Coordinates of C-alpha atoms in Angstrom, one line a residue:
X1 CA 3.1 -27.4 8.8
X2 CA 6.1 -25.2 7.9
X3 CA 7.3 -27.8 5.7
X4 CA 4.5 -28.5 3.9
X5 CA 4.2 -24.6 3.3
X6 CA 7.7 -24.5 2.4
X7 CA 7.4 -27.8 0.2
X8 CA 4.5 -25.8 -1.2
X9 CA 5.7 -23.0 -1.8
X10 CA 9.0 -24.7 -3.8
X11 CA 6.5 -26.5 -6.0
X12 CA 4.1 -25.0 -7.6
X13 CA 4.9 -22.4 -10.2
X14 CA 4.3 -18.7 -9.3
X15 CA 0.8 -17.3 -10.2
X16 CA 0.7 -14.1 -12.3
X17 CA 0.2 -11.4 -9.4
X18 CA 3.1 -12.9 -7.7
X19 CA 4.8 -13.3 -11.1
X20 CA 4.5 -9.1 -11.6
X21 CA 5.3 -8.4 -7.8
X22 CA 8.7 -9.8 -8.8
X23 CA 9.0 -8.0 -10.8
X24 CA 8.9 -5.2 -8.5
X25 CA 11.2 -6.1 -6.1
X26 CA 13.9 -5.7 -9.9
X27 CA 12.5 -2.3 -9.8
X28 CA 14.7 0.5 -6.8
X29 CA 10.4 2.4 -6.5
X30 CA 8.7 4.7 -3.1
X31 CA 5.8 2.9 -4.0
X32 CA 3.8 1.6 -7.1
X33 CA 0.4 2.3 -8.2
X34 CA -1.1 -0.4 -6.9
X35 CA 0.0 -1.4 -3.9
X36 CA 3.0 0.2 -1.8
X37 CA 6.6 -1.0 -1.1
X38 CA 7.5 -3.1 1.3
X39 CA 5.8 -6.4 -0.6
X40 CA 8.9 -6.1 -3.2
X41 CA 11.0 -5.3 -0.8
X42 CA 10.0 -8.8 0.4
X43 CA 10.5 -10.5 -2.7
X44 CA 13.7 -8.8 -3.4
X45 CA 15.4 -9.9 0.7
X46 CA 14.4 -13.6 -0.6
X47 CA 15.9 -14.0 -4.0
X48 CA 18.9 -12.6 -2.5
X49 CA 19.0 -15.0 -0.9
X50 CA 18.0 -18.2 -3.0
X51 CA 17.9 -16.9 -6.2
X52 CA 14.8 -16.0 -8.8
X53 CA 13.2 -19.3 -8.0
X54 CA 9.5 -20.4 -6.6
X55 CA 11.0 -20.7 -3.1
X56 CA 13.4 -16.8 -3.4
X57 CA 10.3 -15.7 -4.4
X58 CA 8.3 -17.2 -0.9
X59 CA 9.8 -17.5 1.6
X60 CA 9.0 -13.4 3.1
X61 CA 5.8 -15.7 3.2
X62 CA 6.8 -18.8 4.9
X63 CA 9.0 -16.4 7.2
X64 CA 5.9 -14.0 7.4
X65 CA 3.6 -17.0 8.9
X66 CA 6.7 -17.4 11.3
X67 CA 6.5 -14.3 13.3
X68 CA 2.5 -14.0 13.0
X69 CA 2.4 -16.4 15.1
X70 CA 5.1 -16.5 16.9
X71 CA 3.2 -12.7 17.7
X72 CA -0.2 -14.3 18.6
X73 CA 1.5 -17.2 21.2
X74 CA 2.7 -14.4 23.0
X75 CA 0.1 -11.6 23.0
X76 CA -2.6 -14.3 24.4
X77 CA 0.4 -15.6 26.9
X78 CA 1.2 -11.9 28.5
X79 CA -2.6 -11.4 28.5
X80 CA -3.8 -15.4 30.0
X81 CA -0.8 -16.7 31.7
X82 CA -2.3 -19.9 30.3
X83 CA 0.0 -22.4 28.1
X84 CA -2.8 -24.4 27.0
X85 CA -4.1 -20.6 25.5
X86 CA -0.5 -20.3 23.8
X87 CA -1.3 -23.3 21.9
X88 CA -4.3 -22.5 20.8
X89 CA -4.1 -19.2 19.9
X90 CA -0.3 -20.4 17.3
X91 CA -2.3 -23.7 15.5
X92 CA -5.3 -21.5 14.7
X93 CA -2.9 -19.7 12.0
X94 CA -2.9 -23.5 11.0
X95 CA -6.7 -24.3 10.2
X96 CA -7.5 -21.5 8.2
X97 CA -6.6 -22.7 4.5
X98 CA -4.8 -19.1 3.9
X99 CA -2.4 -19.2 6.6
X100 CA -1.8 -22.6 6.9
X101 CA -0.6 -23.1 3.5
X102 CA -1.7 -20.2 1.5
X103 CA 0.6 -17.2 2.8
X104 CA 2.7 -18.9 0.8
X105 CA 2.0 -17.5 -1.8
X106 CA 4.1 -13.8 -1.7
X107 CA 0.9 -10.8 -1.7
X108 CA 1.0 -7.4 -0.1
X109 CA -1.0 -9.3 3.3
X110 CA 2.1 -11.8 3.9
X111 CA 4.2 -8.2 4.8
X112 CA 0.8 -6.6 6.0
X113 CA 0.2 -9.6 8.6
X114 CA 2.9 -9.4 11.2
X115 CA 3.4 -6.0 10.9
X116 CA 0.2 -4.7 11.7
X117 CA 0.1 -7.9 14.6
X118 CA 3.3 -6.3 15.7
X119 CA 1.1 -3.1 16.0
X120 CA -1.4 -5.4 18.6
X121 CA 1.9 -7.0 20.6
X122 CA 3.0 -3.3 21.4
X123 CA -0.3 -2.0 22.7
X124 CA -0.9 -4.9 24.4
X125 CA 2.6 -4.4 26.6
X126 CA 1.5 -0.6 27.3
X127 CA -1.6 -2.8 28.7
X128 CA 0.2 -4.9 30.2
X129 CA 3.6 -2.5 31.6
X130 CA 1.7 1.0 31.7
X131 CA 4.6 1.7 29.9
X132 CA 4.1 4.9 27.7
X133 CA 7.5 4.3 25.0
X134 CA 5.3 1.0 24.0
X135 CA 3.3 3.5 21.7
X136 CA 6.8 4.6 20.0
X137 CA 6.4 1.1 19.5
X138 CA 3.1 1.0 17.5
X139 CA 3.5 3.5 15.4
X140 CA 6.4 2.5 14.1
X141 CA 5.5 -1.2 13.8
X142 CA 1.6 0.5 12.1
X143 CA 4.0 2.0 9.7
X144 CA 5.5 -0.5 8.8
X145 CA 1.7 -1.9 8.5
X146 CA 0.6 0.7 6.1
X147 CA 3.7 0.6 3.9
X148 CA 3.3 -2.7 3.5
X149 CA -0.4 -2.5 2.6
X150 CA -3.4 0.6 2.5
X151 CA -6.4 -0.9 3.7
X152 CA -4.7 -1.6 7.8
X153 CA -5.7 1.7 7.4
X154 CA -9.5 0.2 8.7
X155 CA -7.3 -0.5 12.4
X156 CA -6.8 3.2 13.0
X157 CA -10.6 2.9 14.4
X158 CA -9.4 -0.1 17.3
X159 CA -6.5 2.3 18.2
X160 CA -8.7 5.6 18.3
X161 CA -10.7 2.9 20.9
X162 CA -8.0 1.6 23.0
X163 CA -7.2 5.5 23.6
X164 CA -10.3 6.8 23.8
X165 CA -12.5 4.3 26.1
X166 CA -11.1 3.1 28.2
X167 CA -10.4 5.3 31.7
X168 CA -7.3 6.6 31.3
X169 CA -8.8 8.3 27.8
X170 CA -7.3 12.0 29.4
X171 CA -4.0 10.9 30.7
X172 CA -2.8 9.4 27.9
X173 CA -4.2 12.8 25.4
X174 CA -1.8 14.3 27.0
X175 CA 0.8 12.8 27.1
X176 CA 3.3 12.8 24.4
X177 CA 3.4 9.4 23.4
X178 CA 0.6 8.5 21.7
X179 CA 0.8 11.9 19.4
X180 CA 5.1 10.7 18.8
X181 CA 4.3 6.8 18.1
X182 CA 1.9 9.4 15.5
X183 CA 4.5 10.8 14.6
X184 CA 6.2 8.3 13.8
X185 CA 4.1 5.8 11.4
X186 CA 4.5 8.7 9.4
X187 CA 7.5 8.5 8.9
X188 CA 7.7 5.4 8.7
X189 CA 4.9 6.0 5.3
X190 CA 7.0 9.3 4.0
X191 CA 8.2 6.8 1.3
X192 CA 4.8 6.7 0.3
X193 CA 3.6 9.8 0.5
X194 CA 7.2 10.9 -1.3
X195 CA 6.6 9.1 -4.1
X196 CA 2.6 9.7 -4.6
X197 CA 3.5 13.5 -4.3
X198 CA 5.9 13.5 -7.6
X199 CA 3.7 11.4 -9.2
X200 CA -0.2 13.7 -9.0
X201 CA -1.3 10.7 -5.9
X202 CA -1.4 8.5 -8.4
X203 CA -2.5 5.3 -5.5
X204 CA -4.0 7.4 -3.5
X205 CA -7.3 8.3 -6.4
X206 CA -6.3 5.2 -8.1
X207 CA -7.3 2.7 -4.6
X208 CA -9.8 6.2 -4.4
X209 CA -11.6 5.4 -7.1
X210 CA -11.7 2.2 -6.8
X211 CA -13.5 2.7 -3.6
X212 CA -16.4 5.0 -4.1
X213 CA -16.8 4.4 -8.1
X214 CA -20.9 3.5 -8.6
X215 CA -22.0 0.0 -9.6
X216 CA -25.0 -2.3 -9.0
X217 CA -26.2 -3.5 -5.9
X218 CA -25.9 -7.1 -5.5
X219 CA -26.2 -10.3 -3.6
X220 CA -24.0 -12.5 -5.5
X221 CA -21.0 -10.1 -4.4
X222 CA -22.3 -10.4 -1.5
X223 CA -22.3 -14.3 -1.2
X224 CA -18.8 -14.5 -2.8
X225 CA -17.5 -12.0 -0.1
X226 CA -18.7 -14.0 3.1
X227 CA -18.1 -17.2 0.9
X228 CA -14.6 -16.5 0.8
X229 CA -14.3 -15.4 4.5
X230 CA -15.7 -19.4 5.1
X231 CA -13.4 -20.6 2.6
X232 CA -9.8 -18.7 3.9
X233 CA -10.7 -18.8 7.5
X234 CA -11.7 -22.0 7.5
X235 CA -16.2 -23.3 7.3
X236 CA -15.8 -24.2 11.3
X237 CA -12.8 -21.4 11.8
X238 CA -14.5 -18.3 11.6
X239 CA -18.3 -19.3 13.0
X240 CA -15.4 -19.9 16.3
X241 CA -13.6 -16.3 15.6
X242 CA -17.2 -14.2 14.9
X243 CA -18.4 -15.8 18.6
X244 CA -15.1 -15.2 20.2
X245 CA -15.1 -11.4 19.1
X246 CA -18.9 -10.8 19.5
X247 CA -18.5 -11.5 23.9
X248 CA -15.2 -10.2 23.8
X249 CA -16.4 -6.9 22.5
X250 CA -19.1 -7.3 24.9
X251 CA -17.2 -7.4 28.0
X252 CA -14.5 -4.8 26.5
X253 CA -17.4 -2.3 26.2
X254 CA -19.2 -2.7 29.1
X255 CA -16.1 -3.6 31.7
X256 CA -14.0 -1.4 29.5
X257 CA -11.2 -3.1 28.7
X258 CA -8.4 -1.8 26.6
X259 CA -7.1 -5.2 25.0
X260 CA -10.6 -7.1 24.6
X261 CA -11.3 -3.1 23.3
X262 CA -8.8 -3.1 20.7
X263 CA -8.7 -6.7 19.7
X264 CA -13.0 -6.9 18.6
X265 CA -12.7 -3.0 17.0
X266 CA -10.1 -4.3 15.6
X267 CA -11.4 -7.3 12.8
X268 CA -15.0 -6.1 13.7
X269 CA -15.0 -2.8 11.9
X270 CA -13.1 -3.8 9.5
X271 CA -15.3 -6.2 8.9
X272 CA -18.7 -5.3 8.5
X273 CA -17.4 -2.5 6.5
X274 CA -16.4 -5.0 4.5
X275 CA -19.8 -6.8 3.7
X276 CA -20.9 -3.3 3.7
X277 CA -18.7 -2.9 0.6
X278 CA -19.9 -6.0 -0.5
X279 CA -23.6 -5.2 -1.9
X280 CA -22.1 -3.5 -4.9
X281 CA -17.8 -4.2 -4.2
X282 CA -16.0 -7.3 -5.4
X283 CA -14.5 -7.6 -1.9
X284 CA -10.1 -8.7 -3.3
X285 CA -9.1 -12.3 -1.8
X286 CA -7.2 -11.1 0.7
X287 CA -8.1 -7.5 1.6
X288 CA -10.3 -9.1 5.0
X289 CA -6.7 -11.2 5.3
X290 CA -4.2 -8.6 7.6
X291 CA -6.9 -8.6 10.8
X292 CA -8.3 -12.1 11.6
X293 CA -4.8 -12.9 12.9
X294 CA -6.1 -10.2 15.6
X295 CA -9.6 -12.8 15.4
X296 CA -8.1 -15.7 16.8
X297 CA -6.3 -14.2 19.4
X298 CA -9.4 -13.2 21.2
X299 CA -11.0 -16.5 20.4
X300 CA -8.0 -18.1 22.4
X301 CA -8.4 -15.1 25.1
X302 CA -12.1 -15.3 25.9
X303 CA -11.7 -19.4 26.4
X304 CA -10.3 -18.4 29.2
X305 CA -12.1 -15.5 30.0
X306 CA -15.1 -17.0 30.2
X307 CA -14.7 -18.9 34.1
X308 CA -13.7 -15.3 35.0
X309 CA -17.0 -14.2 33.7
X310 CA -19.1 -16.3 34.9
X311 CA -19.9 -18.2 32.9
X312 CA -22.0 -22.1 32.8
X313 CA -19.6 -24.7 32.8
X314 CA -21.9 -26.6 30.0
X315 CA -20.7 -22.9 27.6
X316 CA -17.6 -23.1 28.5
X317 CA -16.7 -27.1 27.9
X318 CA -18.7 -26.2 24.6
X319 CA -16.9 -23.5 23.6
X320 CA -13.8 -25.3 23.7
X321 CA -14.9 -28.1 22.2
X322 CA -15.8 -26.1 19.0
X323 CA -12.3 -24.3 19.0
X324 CA -10.7 -28.2 19.6
X325 CA -13.4 -28.8 16.4
X326 CA -11.6 -25.5 14.6
X327 CA -8.5 -27.0 14.8
X328 CA -8.9 -30.0 13.7
X329 CA -10.8 -30.2 10.9
X330 CA -9.2 -27.0 9.9
X331 CA -6.1 -28.3 9.2
X332 CA -6.8 -32.1 8.1
X333 CA -8.5 -29.7 5.1
X334 CA -5.3 -28.1 5.1
X335 CA -2.9 -30.6 5.0
X336 CA -6.3 -32.5 2.1
X337 CA -6.0 -29.3 0.0
X338 CA -2.2 -29.7 0.1
X339 CA -1.8 -32.7 -1.0
X340 CA -4.7 -32.1 -3.7
X341 CA -2.6 -29.3 -6.0
X342 CA 0.9 -31.2 -4.5
X343 CA 0.1 -34.9 -6.0
X344 CA -3.3 -35.8 -6.9
X345 CA -3.8 -35.6 -10.9
X346 CA -7.6 -34.9 -11.2
X347 CA -9.0 -31.3 -12.1
X348 CA -12.5 -31.4 -10.3
X349 CA -12.9 -27.6 -10.6
X350 CA -12.2 -26.7 -14.0
X351 CA -11.7 -24.1 -15.8
X352 CA -13.4 -22.2 -12.1
X353 CA -10.3 -23.7 -9.9
X354 CA -7.9 -20.3 -8.9
X355 CA -4.3 -22.3 -8.8
X356 CA -5.1 -23.8 -12.9
X357 CA -6.4 -21.0 -13.2
X358 CA -3.2 -18.7 -13.1
X359 CA -1.1 -22.2 -14.0
X360 CA -0.2 -24.1 -17.5
X361 CA 2.6 -20.3 -18.7
X362 CA 5.2 -22.4 -19.2
X363 CA 3.2 -23.8 -22.8
X364 CA 2.7 -20.1 -23.8
X365 CA 6.1 -19.1 -22.7
X366 CA 7.8 -22.5 -25.4
X367 CA 5.5 -21.1 -27.8
X368 CA 7.3 -18.3 -28.0
X369 CA 10.3 -18.7 -27.3
X370 CA 10.3 -21.3 -30.4
X371 CA 8.4 -17.8 -32.5
X372 CA 11.7 -15.8 -31.7
X373 CA 13.9 -17.9 -32.4
X374 CA 11.7 -19.2 -36.4
X375 CA 11.5 -15.1 -36.5
X376 CA 14.2 -13.5 -35.8
X377 CA 11.9 -10.8 -33.0
X378 CA 14.0 -9.7 -30.4
X379 CA 10.6 -8.2 -27.7
X380 CA 8.6 -8.9 -26.1
X381 CA 4.6 -7.2 -26.1
X382 CA 2.1 -6.9 -24.6
X383 CA -1.5 -6.3 -23.6
X384 CA -1.8 -7.2 -19.6
X385 CA 0.0 -6.4 -16.6
X386 CA -0.6 -11.1 -15.9
X387 CA 1.6 -11.4 -19.7
X388 CA 3.5 -9.0 -18.7
X389 CA 4.7 -10.3 -15.6
X390 CA 5.2 -14.1 -17.0
X391 CA 6.8 -13.4 -19.4
X392 CA 9.0 -11.3 -17.5
X393 CA 9.2 -14.4 -15.5
X394 CA 10.8 -17.1 -17.5
X395 CA 12.4 -15.4 -19.7
X396 CA 14.8 -14.0 -16.9
X397 CA 15.8 -11.1 -19.0
X398 CA 17.2 -13.1 -21.7
X399 CA 14.5 -10.6 -23.5
X400 CA 13.2 -6.8 -23.1
X401 CA 10.1 -7.6 -22.4
X402 CA 6.6 -4.5 -22.5
X403 CA 3.6 -4.1 -21.7
X404 CA 2.5 -1.2 -24.6
X405 CA -0.9 -0.3 -22.3
X406 CA -1.2 0.7 -18.9
X407 CA 1.8 2.8 -18.2
X408 CA 0.6 3.9 -15.1
X409 CA 1.5 0.7 -14.2
X410 CA 5.5 1.0 -14.6
X411 CA 6.5 4.3 -13.8
X412 CA 10.0 5.8 -12.6
X413 CA 10.8 1.8 -14.0
X414 CA 14.5 1.6 -15.4
X415 CA 14.8 0.8 -19.3
X416 CA 13.5 -2.3 -19.9
X417 CA 15.8 -2.9 -23.4
X418 CA 15.1 -0.1 -25.8
X419 CA 17.9 -1.2 -27.7
X420 CA 16.8 -4.4 -28.5
X421 CA 13.3 -2.6 -29.2
X422 CA 13.7 0.3 -30.7
X423 CA 13.3 -0.5 -35.3
X424 CA 13.3 -4.9 -34.6
X425 CA 10.7 -7.1 -35.0
X426 CA 8.9 -8.4 -32.1
X427 CA 6.6 -10.6 -30.3
X428 CA 2.9 -9.4 -29.3
X429 CA 1.3 -11.5 -26.7
X430 CA -2.4 -11.9 -25.9
X431 CA -5.1 -13.5 -23.8
X432 CA -7.8 -14.1 -26.5
X433 CA -10.4 -12.1 -26.8
X434 CA -7.6 -9.3 -27.8
X435 CA -9.5 -5.7 -26.3
X436 CA -6.2 -3.6 -28.5
X437 CA -7.5 -4.0 -31.8
X438 CA -8.3 0.1 -31.6
X439 CA -6.0 0.7 -29.2
X440 CA -3.4 -0.3 -32.1
X441 CA -4.5 0.3 -35.4
X442 CA -3.9 4.3 -34.1
X443 CA -0.1 2.9 -34.5
X444 CA 1.6 3.2 -37.6
X445 CA 2.6 -0.5 -35.9
X446 CA 1.8 -3.5 -38.2
X447 CA 0.5 -6.7 -37.1
X448 CA 0.6 -10.2 -38.8
X449 CA -0.5 -13.3 -36.9
X450 CA 1.8 -16.0 -36.7
X451 CA 0.2 -18.1 -34.2
X452 CA -2.2 -19.8 -31.3
X453 CA -0.9 -21.6 -28.1
X454 CA -3.7 -22.6 -25.7
X455 CA -2.5 -22.3 -21.5
X456 CA -4.1 -25.6 -19.9
X457 CA -3.8 -27.3 -16.7
X458 CA -4.5 -30.7 -15.8
X459 CA -6.1 -31.4 -19.4
X460 CA -7.9 -28.6 -19.5
X461 CA -8.0 -26.0 -21.3
X462 CA -8.0 -22.7 -19.0
X463 CA -7.7 -19.8 -22.2
X464 CA -5.5 -19.2 -25.3
X465 CA -3.3 -16.3 -26.0
X466 CA -2.4 -15.7 -29.8
X467 CA 0.9 -14.4 -31.6
X468 CA 1.5 -12.1 -33.4
X469 CA 4.6 -9.9 -35.4
X470 CA 4.5 -6.5 -34.4
X471 CA 7.1 -3.9 -36.8
X472 CA 7.4 -0.7 -38.0
X473 CA 6.7 1.1 -33.9
X474 CA 8.4 1.0 -31.1
X475 CA 5.8 1.5 -27.8
X476 CA 6.5 4.7 -25.5
X477 CA 7.7 3.4 -22.0
X478 CA 6.9 6.9 -20.7
X479 CA 3.1 8.6 -22.4
X480 CA 2.3 11.3 -21.8
X481 CA -0.7 11.0 -18.9
X482 CA -4.1 11.9 -21.9
X483 CA -2.5 9.0 -23.4
X484 CA -4.7 5.5 -24.3
X485 CA -1.4 4.1 -23.2
X486 CA -1.3 5.1 -20.3
X487 CA -4.6 5.6 -18.7
X488 CA -4.6 4.2 -14.9
X489 CA -8.9 4.9 -14.1
X490 CA -8.8 2.5 -17.0
X491 CA -7.3 0.0 -14.4
X492 CA -10.2 1.0 -11.6
X493 CA -13.1 1.0 -14.2
X494 CA -13.9 5.2 -14.4
X495 CA -13.7 4.8 -17.8
X496 CA -16.9 4.0 -19.4
X497 CA -17.3 0.9 -21.6
X498 CA -16.5 2.2 -25.0
X499 CA -13.2 3.5 -24.0
X500 CA -12.1 0.7 -22.2
X501 CA -12.2 -1.0 -25.9

């Protein structure tokens, strides 16, 4: 399965977000508007080893999956001392589409997952050894997880329950170790705090607006959330995991078992929070992915614990059988999807295909390259971060690329090559329909249409792009916060539709 992920990572073109994170890896930043910096550092490591290649960008995901499996296996080994349970814990991620295949698609989550698991592992070691120094390790890994993605803050209720519910709460509350662990986590997370203090707390405000902006009640976003969980975790793996977590929570809180409390709370609290928010907010594809591997540990541990809890022989056999079905059917599904994207020539989903929807940018880049040669333009302008990232990826620094709007995304970025931009003609590459006409109309920019290009995947047109010449204007790299070319609030949908248009 690791070989499958390496092939997948090497063969498939980068997605737009992956190319966007790759552009981050070229900057020396403590944080970014969208996310903490760990994913940029991971990509920088991979490209240092394998160059600016698909595998170089995605290499960290391959390593993160292996590290996550080792941590899962050791958590289960220390709790159960059962070899079959250890094997099940290692195989369950392989049976879930997101982990078995899509962790080769680089995202902030591939950094958050192993660090979150490492924090849980350190707390399991604490419960096993009763050695307070494991609080310090938990603080270190927790800080690294937060340095990877903000959503892992939802593990804090699990840590609090682990500390407060068992009978040891008085001893640990009076011990310096938990507080020193929290201080270590804060120090590790400090690069994000420093960057935000320097930039008007932009990333925190951005995420807060996204999470709290008023939206209409919708069953559609609720259905999307559940559908994504079934699709990315598994149609059998997901219910198996949720049932095990329910039994684990019951056992943990009834008997005050620290590890059972930790594992069940770490998954059920974020799952239920996202479930509640999904009625008014579209939950991102990867937002819940940091929590499910913790649930896989609960599945393996629960199977061993059932006979000890006095469960009937029939129920125990049924639980084991469904776990086997989950692994077998899940791995088969992952392999079929791998073959579909790597070897098959068909497009069964049309424009809704999640991989095909972001494929074919090389066709746009090739046409842009032709127009650069024909017109003598020296730079490329775009109006969305996806097109910007893909043009950066395909031109690899040969031509300056700049996104003229949403400049809040690029606070502190280095000069993209203003010597080739100021006073020179450029090409404006924009996805149709183009919503930036009014924005540019207030400047001295002159646009003249040069042509159109289609982005296709397996015979289906995914998008159309306009290519215009752009003269008479030099974009501003660092416009003031009240400029329409800066506005980060538009990214979160805070302003009304008229302002965004």
